[in-house]
Short mmCIF file of C-alpha atoms in Angstrom, two decimals:
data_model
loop_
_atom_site.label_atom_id
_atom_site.label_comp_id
_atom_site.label_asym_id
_atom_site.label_seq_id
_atom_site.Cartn_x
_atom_site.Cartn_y
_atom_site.Cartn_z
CA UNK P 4 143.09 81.91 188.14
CA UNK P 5 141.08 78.29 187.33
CA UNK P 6 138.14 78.18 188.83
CA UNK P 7 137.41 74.80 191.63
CA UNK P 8 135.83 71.68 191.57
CA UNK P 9 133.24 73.31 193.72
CA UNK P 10 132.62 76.22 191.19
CA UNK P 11 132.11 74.33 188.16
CA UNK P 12 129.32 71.76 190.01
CA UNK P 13 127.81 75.32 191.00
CA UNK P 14 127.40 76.20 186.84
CA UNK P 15 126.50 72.60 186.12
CA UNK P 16 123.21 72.65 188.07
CA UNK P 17 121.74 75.77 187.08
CA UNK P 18 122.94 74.89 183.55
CA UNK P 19 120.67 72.09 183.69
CA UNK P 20 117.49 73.75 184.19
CA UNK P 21 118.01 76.06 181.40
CA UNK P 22 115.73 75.42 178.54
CA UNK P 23 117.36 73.49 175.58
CA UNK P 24 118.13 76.58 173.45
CA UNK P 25 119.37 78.46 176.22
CA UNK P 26 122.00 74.99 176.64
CA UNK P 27 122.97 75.39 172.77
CA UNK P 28 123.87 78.96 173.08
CA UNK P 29 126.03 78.02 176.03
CA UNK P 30 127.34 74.45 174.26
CA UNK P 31 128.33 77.14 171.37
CA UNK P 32 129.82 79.51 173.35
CA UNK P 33 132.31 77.19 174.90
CA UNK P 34 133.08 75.67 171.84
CA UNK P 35 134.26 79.09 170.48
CA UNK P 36 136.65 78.95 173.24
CA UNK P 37 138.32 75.56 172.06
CA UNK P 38 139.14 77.15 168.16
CA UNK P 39 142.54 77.29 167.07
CA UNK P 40 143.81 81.01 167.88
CA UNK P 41 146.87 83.07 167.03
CA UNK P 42 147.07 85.93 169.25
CA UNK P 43 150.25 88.22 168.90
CA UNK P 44 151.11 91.87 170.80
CA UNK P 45 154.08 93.90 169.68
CA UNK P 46 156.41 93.66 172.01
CA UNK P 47 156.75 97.39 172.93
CA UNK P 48 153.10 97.64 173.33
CA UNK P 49 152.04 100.09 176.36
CA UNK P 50 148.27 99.29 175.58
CA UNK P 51 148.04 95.55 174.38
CA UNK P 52 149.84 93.25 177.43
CA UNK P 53 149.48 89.93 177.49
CA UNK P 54 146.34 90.34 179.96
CA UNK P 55 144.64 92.50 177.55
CA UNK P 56 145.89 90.51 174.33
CA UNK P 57 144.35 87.50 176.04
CA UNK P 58 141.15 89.16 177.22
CA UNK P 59 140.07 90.75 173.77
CA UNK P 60 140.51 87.63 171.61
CA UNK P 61 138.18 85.69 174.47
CA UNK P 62 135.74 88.18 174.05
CA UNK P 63 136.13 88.38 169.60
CA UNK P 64 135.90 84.10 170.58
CA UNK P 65 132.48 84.84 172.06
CA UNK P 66 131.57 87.48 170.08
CA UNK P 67 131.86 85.26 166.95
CA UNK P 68 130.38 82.24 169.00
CA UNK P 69 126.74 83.62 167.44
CA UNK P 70 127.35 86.59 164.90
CA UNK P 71 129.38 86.77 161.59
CA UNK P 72 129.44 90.47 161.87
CA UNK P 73 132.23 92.26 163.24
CA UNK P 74 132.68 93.07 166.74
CA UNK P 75 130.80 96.85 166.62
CA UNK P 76 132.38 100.06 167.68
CA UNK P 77 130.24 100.38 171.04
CA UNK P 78 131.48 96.81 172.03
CA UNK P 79 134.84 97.27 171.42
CA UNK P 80 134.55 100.35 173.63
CA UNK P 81 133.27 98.45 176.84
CA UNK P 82 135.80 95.32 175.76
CA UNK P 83 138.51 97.35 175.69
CA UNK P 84 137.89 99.55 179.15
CA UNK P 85 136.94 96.09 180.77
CA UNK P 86 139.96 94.51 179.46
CA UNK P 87 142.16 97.19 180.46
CA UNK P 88 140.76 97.60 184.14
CA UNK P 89 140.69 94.02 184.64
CA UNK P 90 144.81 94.19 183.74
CA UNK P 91 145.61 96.76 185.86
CA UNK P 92 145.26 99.62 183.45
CA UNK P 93 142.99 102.39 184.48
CA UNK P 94 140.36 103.27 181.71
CA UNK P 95 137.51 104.80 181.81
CA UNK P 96 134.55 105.48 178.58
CA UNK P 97 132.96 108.97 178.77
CA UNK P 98 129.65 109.07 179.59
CA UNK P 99 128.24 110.73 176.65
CA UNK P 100 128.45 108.51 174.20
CA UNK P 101 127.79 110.92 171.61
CA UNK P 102 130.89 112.93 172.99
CA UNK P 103 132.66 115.10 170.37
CA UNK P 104 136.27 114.57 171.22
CA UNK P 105 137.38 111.14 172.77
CA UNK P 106 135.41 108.06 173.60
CA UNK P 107 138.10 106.91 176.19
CA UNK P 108 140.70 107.78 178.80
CA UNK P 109 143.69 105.40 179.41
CA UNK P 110 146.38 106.26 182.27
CA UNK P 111 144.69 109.71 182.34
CA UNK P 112 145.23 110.05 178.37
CA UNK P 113 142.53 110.97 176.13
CA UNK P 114 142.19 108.45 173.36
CA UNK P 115 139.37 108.72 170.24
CA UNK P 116 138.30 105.13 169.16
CA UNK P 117 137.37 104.31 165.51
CA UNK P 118 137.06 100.69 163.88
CA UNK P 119 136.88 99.08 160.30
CA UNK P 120 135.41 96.27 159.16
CA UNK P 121 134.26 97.14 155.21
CA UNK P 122 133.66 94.45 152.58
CA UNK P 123 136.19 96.14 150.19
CA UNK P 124 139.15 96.64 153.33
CA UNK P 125 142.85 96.24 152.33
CA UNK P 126 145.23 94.78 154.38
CA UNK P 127 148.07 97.66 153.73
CA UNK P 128 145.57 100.55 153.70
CA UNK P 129 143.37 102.31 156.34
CA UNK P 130 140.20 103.64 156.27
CA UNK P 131 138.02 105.96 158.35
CA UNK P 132 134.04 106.50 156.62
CA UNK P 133 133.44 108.92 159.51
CA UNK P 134 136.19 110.41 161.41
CA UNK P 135 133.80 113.57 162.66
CA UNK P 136 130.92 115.27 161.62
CA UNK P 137 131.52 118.78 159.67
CA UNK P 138 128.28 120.50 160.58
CA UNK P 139 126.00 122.84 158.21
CA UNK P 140 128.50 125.74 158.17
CA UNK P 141 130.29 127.50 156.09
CA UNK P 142 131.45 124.82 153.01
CA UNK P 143 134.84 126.05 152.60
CA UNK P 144 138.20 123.38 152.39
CA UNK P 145 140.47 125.04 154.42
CA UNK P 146 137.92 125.59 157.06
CA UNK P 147 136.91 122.14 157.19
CA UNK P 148 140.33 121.05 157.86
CA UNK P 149 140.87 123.81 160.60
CA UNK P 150 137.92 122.12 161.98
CA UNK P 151 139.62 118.72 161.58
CA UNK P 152 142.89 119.75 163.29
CA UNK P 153 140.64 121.46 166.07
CA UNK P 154 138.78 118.11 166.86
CA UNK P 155 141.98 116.63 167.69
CA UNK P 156 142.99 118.68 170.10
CA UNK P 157 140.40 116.83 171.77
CA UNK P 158 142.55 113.99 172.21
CA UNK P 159 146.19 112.33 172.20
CA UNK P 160 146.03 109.13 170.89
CA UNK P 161 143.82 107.31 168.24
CA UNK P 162 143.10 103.42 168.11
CA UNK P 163 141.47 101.56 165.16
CA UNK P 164 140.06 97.89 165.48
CA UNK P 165 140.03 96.37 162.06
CA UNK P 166 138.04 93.10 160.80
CA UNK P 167 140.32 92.39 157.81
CA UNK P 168 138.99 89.97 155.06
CA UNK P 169 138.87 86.32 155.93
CA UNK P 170 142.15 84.32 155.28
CA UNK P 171 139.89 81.01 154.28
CA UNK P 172 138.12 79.89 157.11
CA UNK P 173 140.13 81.85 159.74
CA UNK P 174 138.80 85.67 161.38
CA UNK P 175 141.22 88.35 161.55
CA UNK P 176 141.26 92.00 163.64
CA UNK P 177 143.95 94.16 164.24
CA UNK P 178 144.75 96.79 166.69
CA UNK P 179 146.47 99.87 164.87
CA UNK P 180 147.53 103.19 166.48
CA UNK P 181 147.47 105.91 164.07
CA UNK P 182 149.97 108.71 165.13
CA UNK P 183 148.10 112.07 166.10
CA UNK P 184 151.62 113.17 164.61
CA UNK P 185 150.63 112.23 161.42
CA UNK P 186 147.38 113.47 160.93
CA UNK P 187 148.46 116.93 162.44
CA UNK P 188 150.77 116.84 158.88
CA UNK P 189 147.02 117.62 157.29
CA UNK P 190 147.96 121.09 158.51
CA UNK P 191 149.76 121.53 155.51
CA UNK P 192 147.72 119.45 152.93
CA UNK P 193 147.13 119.94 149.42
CA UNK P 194 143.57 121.24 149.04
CA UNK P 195 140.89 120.14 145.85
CA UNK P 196 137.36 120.39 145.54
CA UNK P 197 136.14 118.20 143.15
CA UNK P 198 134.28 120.80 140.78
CA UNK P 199 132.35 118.03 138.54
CA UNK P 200 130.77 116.42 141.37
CA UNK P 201 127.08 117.23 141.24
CA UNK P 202 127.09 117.04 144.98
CA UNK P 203 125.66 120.60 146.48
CA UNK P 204 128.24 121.29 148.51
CA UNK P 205 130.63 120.20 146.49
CA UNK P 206 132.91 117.38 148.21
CA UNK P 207 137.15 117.51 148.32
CA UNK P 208 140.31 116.00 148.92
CA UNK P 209 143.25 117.29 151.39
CA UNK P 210 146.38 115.49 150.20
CA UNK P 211 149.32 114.87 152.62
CA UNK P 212 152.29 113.51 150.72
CA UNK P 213 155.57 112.70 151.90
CA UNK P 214 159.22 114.26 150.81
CA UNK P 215 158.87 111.91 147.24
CA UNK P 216 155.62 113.15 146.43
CA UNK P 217 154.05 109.47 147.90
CA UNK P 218 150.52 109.44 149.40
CA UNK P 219 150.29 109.34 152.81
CA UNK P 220 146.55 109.81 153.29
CA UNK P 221 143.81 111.95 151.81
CA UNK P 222 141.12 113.79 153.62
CA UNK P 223 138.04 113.80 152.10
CA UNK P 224 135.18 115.87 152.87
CA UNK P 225 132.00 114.42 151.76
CA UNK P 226 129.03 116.87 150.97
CA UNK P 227 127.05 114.26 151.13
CA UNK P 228 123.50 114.09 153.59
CA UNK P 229 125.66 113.15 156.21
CA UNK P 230 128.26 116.22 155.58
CA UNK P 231 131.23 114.30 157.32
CA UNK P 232 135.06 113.77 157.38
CA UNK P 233 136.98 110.15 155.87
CA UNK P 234 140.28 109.53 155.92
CA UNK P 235 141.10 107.62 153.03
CA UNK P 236 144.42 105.54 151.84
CA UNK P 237 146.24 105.74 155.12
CA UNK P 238 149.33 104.13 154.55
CA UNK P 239 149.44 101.48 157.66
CA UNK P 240 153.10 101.06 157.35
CA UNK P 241 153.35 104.59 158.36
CA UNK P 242 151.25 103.49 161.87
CA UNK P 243 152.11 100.72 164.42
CA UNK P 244 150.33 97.37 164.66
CA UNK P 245 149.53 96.90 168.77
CA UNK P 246 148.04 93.42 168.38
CA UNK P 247 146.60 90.91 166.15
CA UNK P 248 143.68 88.28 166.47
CA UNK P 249 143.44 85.39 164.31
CA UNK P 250 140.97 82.26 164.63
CA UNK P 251 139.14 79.86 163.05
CA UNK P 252 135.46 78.71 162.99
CA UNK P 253 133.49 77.30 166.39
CA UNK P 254 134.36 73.37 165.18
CA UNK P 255 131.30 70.99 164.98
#
């Protein structure tokens, strides 16, 4: 709903009696608004209506108003619940927000939250640099995964945000929904610790391959300082695109 005549004169003043810089972050900001955009929601999207479609890409618009980073995990978080709410979806962030288990609830549903926005990102693949934390227990594969496949019962549906690489001057994101389905397959994974890494533990890969012997993702559990779970090489054609954000520069 537009706002009146009335309202906007209400902004105008007070906008006048902010100081000059405070006037070019808000000149900016509007500007952002006026950029060429290409916003798109799959159809069957139960997530990602047109509300929400609409309300994200205003808020990547502002976002991007005054920062060439991407939009950061914690943002998203609030964007998204806000975005939802305001659209008539009930959401709601947990309080901790160093919760183990899901970030979100949506309809009732527990969803877990991650994002991607690395220099090196490809288009066709997805990648997680810390799905969970593995602890300082025992440093055994199939342990770790069991620990992988026990986090998850901490939720039902996983979300990614992606900032893919610049198409010339224009910003992309994506919304992608990564089955639980198919990461539950890691059940079953092909197991290899990399015995020549001079990494103490040593670090490995759980392979999940479909009927052809094709990658479908690999965990990797990195002994590193940070002891901690990736998903790498997840095959997005295997997941489903909710919605896509594409814009160009605030203009002059």
């Amino acid at each position: 709903m537009s706002i009146s005549e009335k309202e906007i004169s209400e902004i105008v003043e007070p906008l006048r009696r902010l100081t000059p810089a405070q006037q070019a972050w808000v000149k900016s900001a509007i500007r952002a608004f006026g950029t060429a955009c290409q916003f798109n929601r799959a159809p069957d999207s139960d997530v990602v209506t047109d509300a929400v479609l609409a309300s994200l890409g205003d808020r990547l618009l502002s976002h991007h108003a005054g920062s060439r980073q991407a939009l950061s995990k914690d943002r998203f978080e609030f964007a998204f619940e806000a975005a939802l709410n305001a659209s008539g979806i009930t959401a709601k962030l947990v309080k901790r927000r160093t919760n183990r288990g899901h970030d979100i609830t949506i309809r009732g549903i527990p969803v877990s939250i991650k994002t991607e926005a690395a220099a090196n990102i490809k288009d066709e693949s997805i990648h997680v640099s810390k799905w969970m934390e593995l602890g300082r227990g025992e440093w055994k594969l199939p342990l770790l995964r069991d620990l992988f496949l026990e986090h998850m019962q901490s939720y039902d549906r996983i979300f990614t945000l992606r900032r893919l690489k610049d198409a010339g001057a224009k910003t992309r994101y994506e919304l992608v929904e990564i089955p639980k389905e198919l990461l539950l397959e890691a059940a079953n994974c092909e197991l290899e610790v990399c015995s020549s890494s001079k990494q103490n533990p040593q670090p490995g890969y759980g392979y999940v391959k479909d009927a052809d012997g094709q990658l479908k993702y690999s965990l990797y559990f990195d002994g590193g300082t940070e002891r901690k779970l990736q998903i790498k090489h997840l095959r997005k054609d295997l997941c489903k695109v909710h919605a896509t954000w594409i814009f160009g520069s605030t203009p002059a």
